[in-house]
Coordinates of C-alpha atoms and ligand atoms in Angstrom, one line a residue:
M234 CA 1.5 -11.5 -31.5
A235 CA 1.4 -8.1 -29.9
F236 CA 4.1 -7.4 -27.3
Q237 CA 3.3 -8.1 -23.6
T238 CA 5.2 -7.2 -20.5
V239 CA 7.9 -9.6 -19.4
R240 CA 6.6 -12.1 -16.8
G241 CA 6.7 -10.6 -13.3
F242 CA 7.0 -7.0 -14.7
H243 CA 4.0 -4.6 -14.5
D244 CA 2.6 -1.5 -15.9
I245 CA 1.3 0.8 -13.2
F246 CA -1.5 3.2 -14.2
G247 CA -5.0 4.4 -13.4
E248 CA -6.2 3.9 -9.9
D249 CA -3.2 1.7 -9.0
L250 CA -0.9 4.5 -9.8
K251 CA -3.0 7.0 -7.8
R252 CA -2.6 4.7 -4.8
F253 CA 1.1 4.2 -5.5
R254 CA 1.8 8.0 -5.7
Y255 CA -0.3 8.6 -2.6
V256 CA 1.8 6.1 -0.6
T257 CA 5.1 7.6 -1.7
S258 CA 4.0 11.2 -1.2
V259 CA 2.7 10.6 2.3
I260 CA 5.9 8.7 3.2
R261 CA 8.1 11.5 1.7
Q262 CA 6.3 14.0 3.8
I263 CA 6.8 12.0 6.9
L264 CA 10.5 11.5 6.1
A265 CA 10.9 15.2 5.5
S266 CA 9.4 15.9 8.9
Y267 CA 12.3 13.8 10.4
N268 CA 14.8 15.7 8.3
F269 CA 15.9 12.8 6.0
E270 CA 17.6 13.8 2.8
E271 CA 17.0 12.0 -0.5
I272 CA 19.7 10.1 -2.4
I273 CA 19.3 8.5 -5.9
T274 CA 21.6 5.7 -6.6
P275 CA 21.9 3.7 -9.8
V276 CA 19.7 0.7 -10.6
V277 CA 22.8 -1.2 -11.7
E278 CA 25.7 -2.0 -9.4
F279 CA 28.5 -4.5 -9.4
A280 CA 27.0 -7.9 -8.4
E281 CA 29.7 -8.4 -5.8
L282 CA 28.2 -5.4 -3.8
F283 CA 25.1 -7.5 -3.1
E284 CA 27.0 -10.7 -2.6
R285 CA 29.0 -9.0 0.1
S286 CA 26.2 -7.1 1.7
V287 CA 22.9 -9.0 1.4
G288 CA 25.0 -12.2 1.8
E289 CA 26.1 -15.1 -0.4
V290 CA 23.9 -17.6 1.3
T291 CA 20.6 -15.8 1.0
D292 CA 17.7 -16.4 -1.4
I293 CA 18.2 -12.9 -2.8
V294 CA 21.7 -13.5 -4.0
Q295 CA 21.5 -17.3 -4.7
K296 CA 18.2 -17.4 -6.6
E297 CA 16.7 -14.0 -7.1
M298 CA 19.3 -11.6 -8.5
F299 CA 19.2 -10.4 -12.1
V300 CA 22.9 -10.8 -12.9
F301 CA 24.5 -10.1 -16.3
E302 CA 27.8 -9.4 -17.9
D303 CA 28.4 -6.1 -19.6
R304 CA 30.4 -5.9 -22.9
K305 CA 33.6 -5.9 -21.0
G306 CA 32.7 -9.1 -19.0
R307 CA 32.1 -7.3 -15.7
L308 CA 29.5 -8.9 -13.6
L309 CA 26.6 -6.5 -12.9
A310 CA 23.3 -6.8 -11.2
L311 CA 20.0 -5.0 -11.1
R312 CA 19.7 -3.9 -7.5
P313 CA 17.5 -6.3 -5.5
E314 CA 17.2 -3.9 -2.6
G315 CA 18.2 -0.3 -1.7
T316 CA 20.5 -0.4 1.3
A317 CA 23.6 -1.8 -0.3
G318 CA 23.7 1.0 -2.9
V319 CA 23.2 3.7 -0.3
V320 CA 26.0 2.3 1.9
R321 CA 28.2 2.1 -1.2
A322 CA 27.5 5.8 -1.9
Y323 CA 28.0 6.7 1.7
I324 CA 31.5 5.2 1.6
Q325 CA 32.4 6.2 -2.0
H326 CA 31.6 9.9 -1.3
K327 CA 33.1 9.8 2.2
L328 CA 29.9 11.2 3.6
Y329 CA 31.1 10.1 7.0
A330 CA 33.7 12.8 6.9
Q331 CA 31.1 15.6 6.5
K332 CA 28.9 15.1 9.5
P333 CA 28.9 12.8 12.6
Y334 CA 25.7 11.1 11.3
H335 CA 23.5 11.0 8.2
K336 CA 19.8 10.4 7.5
L337 CA 19.2 9.5 3.9
F338 CA 16.2 8.1 2.0
Y339 CA 15.7 6.6 -1.4
E340 CA 12.9 5.6 -3.7
G341 CA 12.9 3.4 -6.8
P342 CA 12.5 0.1 -8.5
M343 CA 14.1 -3.1 -7.2
F344 CA 14.5 -6.4 -9.1
R345 CA 14.2 -9.9 -7.9
Y346 CA 13.8 -13.1 -10.0
E347 CA 11.1 -14.6 -7.8
R348 CA 8.2 -16.8 -8.7
P349 CA 5.5 -14.2 -9.6
Q350 CA 2.4 -14.3 -7.4
A351 CA 0.1 -11.9 -5.6
G352 CA 2.2 -9.2 -4.0
R353 CA 5.4 -10.6 -5.4
Y354 CA 6.8 -9.1 -8.6
R355 CA 10.1 -9.2 -10.4
Q356 CA 10.2 -5.4 -10.6
F357 CA 8.7 -3.7 -7.5
H358 CA 9.3 -0.5 -5.7
Q359 CA 10.7 0.5 -2.4
I360 CA 10.9 3.7 -0.5
G361 CA 13.3 3.4 2.4
A362 CA 15.4 5.3 4.8
E363 CA 18.8 4.8 6.4
V364 CA 20.5 6.4 9.5
F365 CA 24.4 6.2 9.5
G366 CA 26.6 6.8 12.5
V367 CA 24.1 6.3 15.4
A368 CA 24.5 3.4 17.8
D369 CA 22.0 4.7 20.4
P370 CA 18.8 2.7 20.8
S371 CA 16.8 5.9 20.5
A372 CA 17.5 5.8 16.8
D373 CA 16.0 2.2 16.6
A374 CA 12.9 3.5 18.4
E375 CA 12.6 6.5 16.1
I376 CA 12.9 4.4 13.0
I377 CA 10.1 2.1 14.3
E378 CA 8.1 5.2 15.2
I379 CA 8.4 6.3 11.5
V380 CA 7.0 2.9 10.5
S381 CA 4.2 3.2 12.9
R382 CA 3.4 6.8 11.7
V383 CA 3.4 5.6 8.1
L384 CA 0.9 2.9 8.9
K385 CA -1.3 5.4 10.7
A386 CA -1.1 8.1 8.1
L387 CA -2.0 5.7 5.4
N388 CA -4.6 4.0 7.5
V389 CA -3.1 0.6 6.8
P390 CA -3.9 -2.2 9.3
A391 CA -0.7 -3.9 10.2
H392 CA 1.1 -4.9 13.3
I393 CA 4.8 -4.3 14.1
E394 CA 6.9 -7.2 15.1
I395 CA 10.4 -6.8 16.6
N396 CA 13.3 -9.0 17.6
S397 CA 17.0 -8.7 18.4
I398 CA 19.3 -11.0 16.5
G399 CA 22.5 -10.1 18.5
C400 CA 26.0 -9.2 17.3
K401 CA 29.4 -10.7 16.5
V402 CA 29.8 -11.5 20.2
C403 CA 26.6 -13.4 20.9
R404 CA 25.3 -14.7 17.6
P405 CA 28.0 -17.4 17.1
A406 CA 26.8 -19.3 20.2
Y407 CA 23.2 -19.0 19.1
R408 CA 24.1 -20.2 15.6
E409 CA 25.8 -23.3 17.0
A410 CA 22.8 -24.1 19.3
L411 CA 20.4 -23.6 16.4
K412 CA 22.5 -25.8 14.1
E413 CA 22.4 -28.5 16.6
F414 CA 18.6 -28.2 17.0
L415 CA 18.2 -28.3 13.2
E416 CA 20.2 -31.5 12.9
G417 CA 17.6 -33.1 15.2
V418 CA 14.7 -32.1 13.1
S419 CA 16.5 -32.4 9.8
E420 CA 14.1 -34.9 8.1
K421 CA 11.3 -32.4 8.4
L422 CA 13.1 -29.6 6.6
C423 CA 12.6 -28.6 3.0
K424 CA 15.4 -29.1 0.4
D425 CA 16.5 -25.5 0.6
C426 CA 16.7 -25.7 4.4
Q427 CA 18.8 -28.8 4.3
D428 CA 21.4 -26.6 2.7
R429 CA 20.7 -23.5 4.8
K430 CA 21.0 -25.4 8.1
E431 CA 24.7 -25.9 7.5
R432 CA 25.6 -22.7 5.7
N433 CA 23.1 -20.1 7.1
P434 CA 21.0 -21.7 9.9
L435 CA 19.2 -18.5 10.9
R436 CA 17.7 -18.4 7.4
V437 CA 15.7 -21.6 8.2
L438 CA 13.7 -19.5 10.7
D439 CA 12.6 -17.3 7.8
C440 CA 11.5 -20.2 5.6
K441 CA 7.9 -19.9 4.3
V442 CA 7.4 -23.7 3.9
E443 CA 4.8 -24.9 6.4
T444 CA 6.7 -28.1 7.5
C445 CA 9.8 -25.9 8.2
K446 CA 7.7 -23.4 10.1
S447 CA 6.4 -26.1 12.4
A448 CA 9.8 -27.9 12.6
V449 CA 11.4 -24.7 14.1
S450 CA 8.6 -23.9 16.5
E451 CA 10.6 -25.4 19.4
A452 CA 14.0 -24.0 18.2
P453 CA 16.1 -22.1 20.7
K454 CA 15.4 -18.4 20.7
V455 CA 18.1 -15.9 19.8
V456 CA 16.9 -13.5 22.6
D457 CA 18.0 -16.1 25.2
F458 CA 21.6 -15.9 23.8
L459 CA 22.0 -12.1 23.7
C460 CA 25.2 -10.7 25.3
D461 CA 24.8 -8.1 28.0
E462 CA 25.2 -5.1 25.6
C463 CA 22.7 -6.5 23.0
R464 CA 20.2 -7.3 25.8
A465 CA 20.5 -3.8 27.3
H466 CA 20.1 -2.3 23.8
Y467 CA 17.0 -4.4 23.1
E468 CA 15.5 -3.5 26.5
R469 CA 16.0 0.2 25.8
V470 CA 14.4 0.0 22.4
K471 CA 11.3 -1.6 23.9
E472 CA 11.2 0.9 26.7
F473 CA 11.4 3.8 24.2
L474 CA 8.7 2.3 22.1
S475 CA 6.4 1.8 25.1
S476 CA 6.9 5.4 26.2
L477 CA 6.1 6.6 22.6
G478 CA 2.9 4.6 22.8
I479 CA 3.8 2.3 19.9
D480 CA 2.2 -1.1 19.7
F481 CA 4.6 -3.9 18.9
K482 CA 4.8 -7.6 19.3
E483 CA 8.0 -9.5 20.1
N484 CA 8.6 -12.3 17.6
P485 CA 11.5 -14.4 18.7
R486 CA 11.6 -16.1 15.2
L487 CA 12.0 -12.9 13.3
V488 CA 15.3 -12.9 11.5
R489 CA 14.8 -11.2 8.1
G490 CA 16.0 -12.5 4.8
L491 CA 19.3 -10.5 4.5
D492 CA 22.5 -11.2 6.2
Y493 CA 23.6 -7.8 7.2
Y494 CA 21.3 -7.3 10.1
T495 CA 22.5 -7.0 13.8
R496 CA 20.5 -6.4 17.0
T497 CA 17.1 -4.8 16.3
V498 CA 15.1 -6.2 13.4
F499 CA 11.4 -5.5 12.7
E500 CA 8.6 -6.0 10.2
A501 CA 5.1 -4.5 9.7
V502 CA 2.9 -7.5 8.8
S503 CA -0.5 -7.2 7.1
P504 CA -3.0 -9.5 8.7
K505 CA -4.9 -9.4 5.4
T506 CA -2.1 -11.0 3.4
G507 CA 0.2 -12.3 6.1
N508 CA 3.0 -10.6 4.2
A509 CA 5.6 -8.2 5.5
I510 CA 4.8 -4.8 3.9
I511 CA 7.6 -2.8 5.6
A512 CA 10.8 -4.3 7.0
G513 CA 14.1 -3.2 8.4
G514 CA 16.6 -3.2 11.2
R515 CA 20.1 -2.4 12.4
Y516 CA 23.2 -3.3 10.4
D517 CA 26.2 -2.2 12.5
Y518 CA 29.0 -3.9 10.5
L519 CA 27.9 -3.4 7.0
V520 CA 29.6 0.0 6.4
E521 CA 32.9 -1.5 7.7
D522 CA 32.4 -4.8 5.8
L523 CA 32.1 -2.8 2.5
G524 CA 35.3 -0.9 3.2
G525 CA 34.2 2.1 5.2
P526 CA 35.0 3.2 8.7
P527 CA 33.2 1.4 11.5
T528 CA 29.7 3.0 11.4
P529 CA 26.7 1.7 13.2
A530 CA 23.6 2.1 11.0
L531 CA 20.0 1.1 10.6
G532 CA 17.0 1.6 8.3
F533 CA 13.8 0.3 6.8
A534 CA 12.2 -0.2 3.4
V535 CA 8.6 0.0 2.4
G536 CA 7.3 -2.4 -0.3
V537 CA 5.3 0.3 -2.2
E538 CA 3.0 -2.0 -4.2
R539 CA 2.2 -4.1 -1.1
V540 CA 1.3 -1.0 0.9
A541 CA -0.5 0.6 -2.0
S542 CA -2.8 -2.4 -2.4
L543 CA -4.1 -1.8 1.1
V544 CA -4.7 1.9 1.0
E545 CA -7.7 4.0 0.0
V546 CA -6.8 7.3 -1.6
P547 CA -8.8 10.2 -0.1
C548 CA -11.1 11.9 -2.6
E549 CA -9.3 14.4 -4.8
K550 CA -10.9 17.8 -4.2
E551 CA -9.5 19.5 -7.3
D552 CA -12.3 20.5 -9.7
L553 CA -11.9 19.6 -13.3
Y554 CA -13.3 22.0 -16.0
F555 CA -14.3 20.3 -19.3
V556 CA -14.4 22.8 -22.2
I557 CA -16.8 21.8 -24.9
P558 CA -16.6 23.7 -28.2
F559 CA -19.6 23.9 -30.5
G560 CA -19.3 25.0 -34.1
D561 CA -16.2 26.7 -35.6
V562 CA -14.9 28.0 -32.3
Q563 CA -11.8 25.9 -31.8
D564 CA -9.7 29.2 -31.5
Y565 CA -12.0 30.6 -28.9
A566 CA -12.1 27.2 -27.0
L567 CA -8.3 27.1 -26.9
E568 CA -8.3 30.7 -25.6
V569 CA -10.9 29.9 -22.9
A570 CA -9.0 26.8 -21.8
K571 CA -5.8 28.9 -21.6
A572 CA -7.5 31.6 -19.6
L573 CA -8.9 29.1 -17.1
R574 CA -5.5 27.4 -16.7
D575 CA -3.9 30.9 -16.2
E576 CA -6.3 31.2 -13.2
G577 CA -4.8 27.9 -11.9
K578 CA -7.7 25.7 -12.8
K579 CA -7.4 22.1 -14.0
V580 CA -8.8 22.0 -17.5
E581 CA -9.5 19.5 -20.2
L582 CA -10.4 20.6 -23.7
S583 CA -12.8 18.2 -25.4
Y584 CA -11.4 16.6 -28.5
R585 CA -14.5 14.6 -29.2
G586 CA -17.5 15.9 -31.2
G587 CA -21.1 14.8 -30.9
S588 CA -24.3 16.1 -29.3
L589 CA -24.2 18.1 -26.1
R590 CA -25.7 15.2 -24.3
K591 CA -22.9 12.9 -25.3
Q592 CA -20.4 15.5 -24.4
L593 CA -21.9 16.0 -21.0
D594 CA -22.0 12.2 -20.4
F595 CA -18.3 12.2 -21.2
A596 CA -17.7 15.1 -18.8
N597 CA -19.3 13.0 -16.1
R598 CA -17.3 9.9 -17.0
I599 CA -14.0 11.7 -16.6
G600 CA -15.1 13.2 -13.3
A601 CA -15.5 16.9 -14.4
R602 CA -17.1 19.2 -11.9
Y603 CA -17.9 21.8 -14.5
A604 CA -18.7 21.7 -18.2
V605 CA -17.7 24.9 -20.0
I606 CA -19.9 25.3 -23.1
V607 CA -18.4 27.4 -25.8
G608 CA -20.4 28.1 -29.0
E609 CA -20.8 30.7 -31.7
D610 CA -22.9 33.0 -29.4
E611 CA -20.3 32.7 -26.6
K612 CA -17.5 33.5 -29.0
K613 CA -19.3 36.6 -30.3
G614 CA -20.3 37.8 -26.8
G615 CA -16.9 37.0 -25.3
Y616 CA -18.4 34.9 -22.5
I617 CA -18.6 31.2 -21.6
T618 CA -21.5 29.1 -20.2
V619 CA -20.4 27.1 -17.1
K620 CA -22.5 24.2 -16.0
D621 CA -22.1 22.8 -12.5
M622 CA -22.3 19.0 -13.1
E623 CA -23.4 18.4 -9.5
S624 CA -26.2 20.9 -9.1
G625 CA -27.1 21.3 -12.7
D626 CA -26.9 25.1 -12.4
Q627 CA -25.7 27.0 -15.4
K628 CA -24.3 30.5 -15.6
K629 CA -22.7 32.9 -18.0
V630 CA -19.3 34.2 -17.2
W631 CA -17.4 36.8 -19.2
V632 CA -13.9 35.8 -20.1
G633 CA -11.4 37.7 -18.1
K634 CA -13.7 37.7 -15.1
K635 CA -12.9 34.9 -12.6
V636 CA -15.1 31.8 -12.9
Ligands
ATP43 P1 9.3 -11.6 1.7 O1 9.5 -12.2 3.0 O2 7.9 -11.3 1.4 O3 10.0 -12.3 0.6 P2 11.6 -9.9 2.0 O4 12.0 -10.3 3.3 O5 12.3 -10.6 0.8 O6 10.0 -10.2 1.8 P3 12.7 -7.3 2.0 O7 13.9 -7.7 1.3 O8 12.9 -7.0 3.5 O9 11.6 -8.4 1.8 O10 12.0 -6.0 1.3 C1 11.2 -5.1 2.0 C2 9.8 -5.0 1.5 O11 9.8 -5.0 0.1 C3 9.0 -6.2 1.9 O12 8.5 -6.1 3.2 C4 7.9 -6.2 0.8 O13 6.9 -5.3 1.2 C5 8.6 -5.7 -0.4 N1 9.0 -6.8 -1.3 C6 10.0 -7.7 -1.2 N2 10.1 -8.5 -2.3 C7 9.0 -8.1 -3.1 C8 8.5 -8.6 -4.4 N3 9.1 -9.5 -5.0 N4 7.5 -7.9 -4.9 C9 6.9 -6.9 -4.2 N5 7.3 -6.4 -3.0 C10 8.3 -7.0 -2.5
MG44 MG1 11.9 -12.3 -0.3

């Protein structure tokens, strides 16, 4: 049998790839306008980095990570997300010593051993940004403003949901209250949540199983437990967002599937699929937890495939010239194609024979705006015949003169 891609892994090409590249290029432009700098980190890291950052009692680490031993028996992982690696790099290269704060972005493949389904792959791509060293709520507002700008620029219908999940001071009391509540509705929870309710009760709020969703509908809300600082921070974020004119909805059940978050969390949710397409939040302890100095931080990640599936790429305006040689004129056709490319034009030289009709059909099929007909007469006379495929007009142009 011929080889196939591994389950959950995908080739990206054709129209899908055009949408994919459009999404990342628009986001890159937006991030550049906020002065974010790119960082490329490895796809492979020590597995422990993710256990310590994403959290041991999360689906990502418990069920979804591609973990393997290298030849020396070291436990490595294909990265399931981008933040941990960027934080590791920030600490490893002591970036904190260079500037009071940093704004970094990354783009690349992520790997999660999930059950493949629509919008859920085992290799998918994220483009994301991180801000290190800023505790002020204006940074939270600005990050959410970027998300809003991305949605608008790509014309993706999605709404932004936000919540605050507190800090070391206030979350323990909420955790206890939630645990107690979950004990009471225990028989309605799925098997995974039976375990989560003890070890990581907030995760239950993130469960996608319908019975769990309805079981937690009356659960205590984390916003009711926020300490004064967290409450003030959250209020400021909302004020800033309102003054920036950004639409958002408060979702008191929003917790995110990773452990490192503190205070502000947010998601952009597509009403079409019900899926989160962009997600992020603040993670004020992660840098310190991974061995760096105390550094408040925050960021977001865009699921590129999920966003790409919702965008329409604006028509490409660049005109394609399709050079059609007739007779023994391959040398001249190559010369003509080169001359056109030297003028900065996009050119394809025909490698197929056949009648002029067939060639022109093919020119249409590949979206050529102009057919450039090159025969013996053209070669002798040093000119080309250019046919405008839209109007049907045909004209002679002497090579060396601009078309
Ligand atoms: P979900 O709730 O859908 O499982 P998540 O909370 O696991 O998402 P994050 O870890 O926050 O997702 O990742 C950020 C974004 O990456 C998501 O909003 C989504 O767009 C995308 N994403 C996550 N997992 C996958 C996947 N398996 N395939 C494709 N895109 C994904
Ligand atoms: Mg997930």
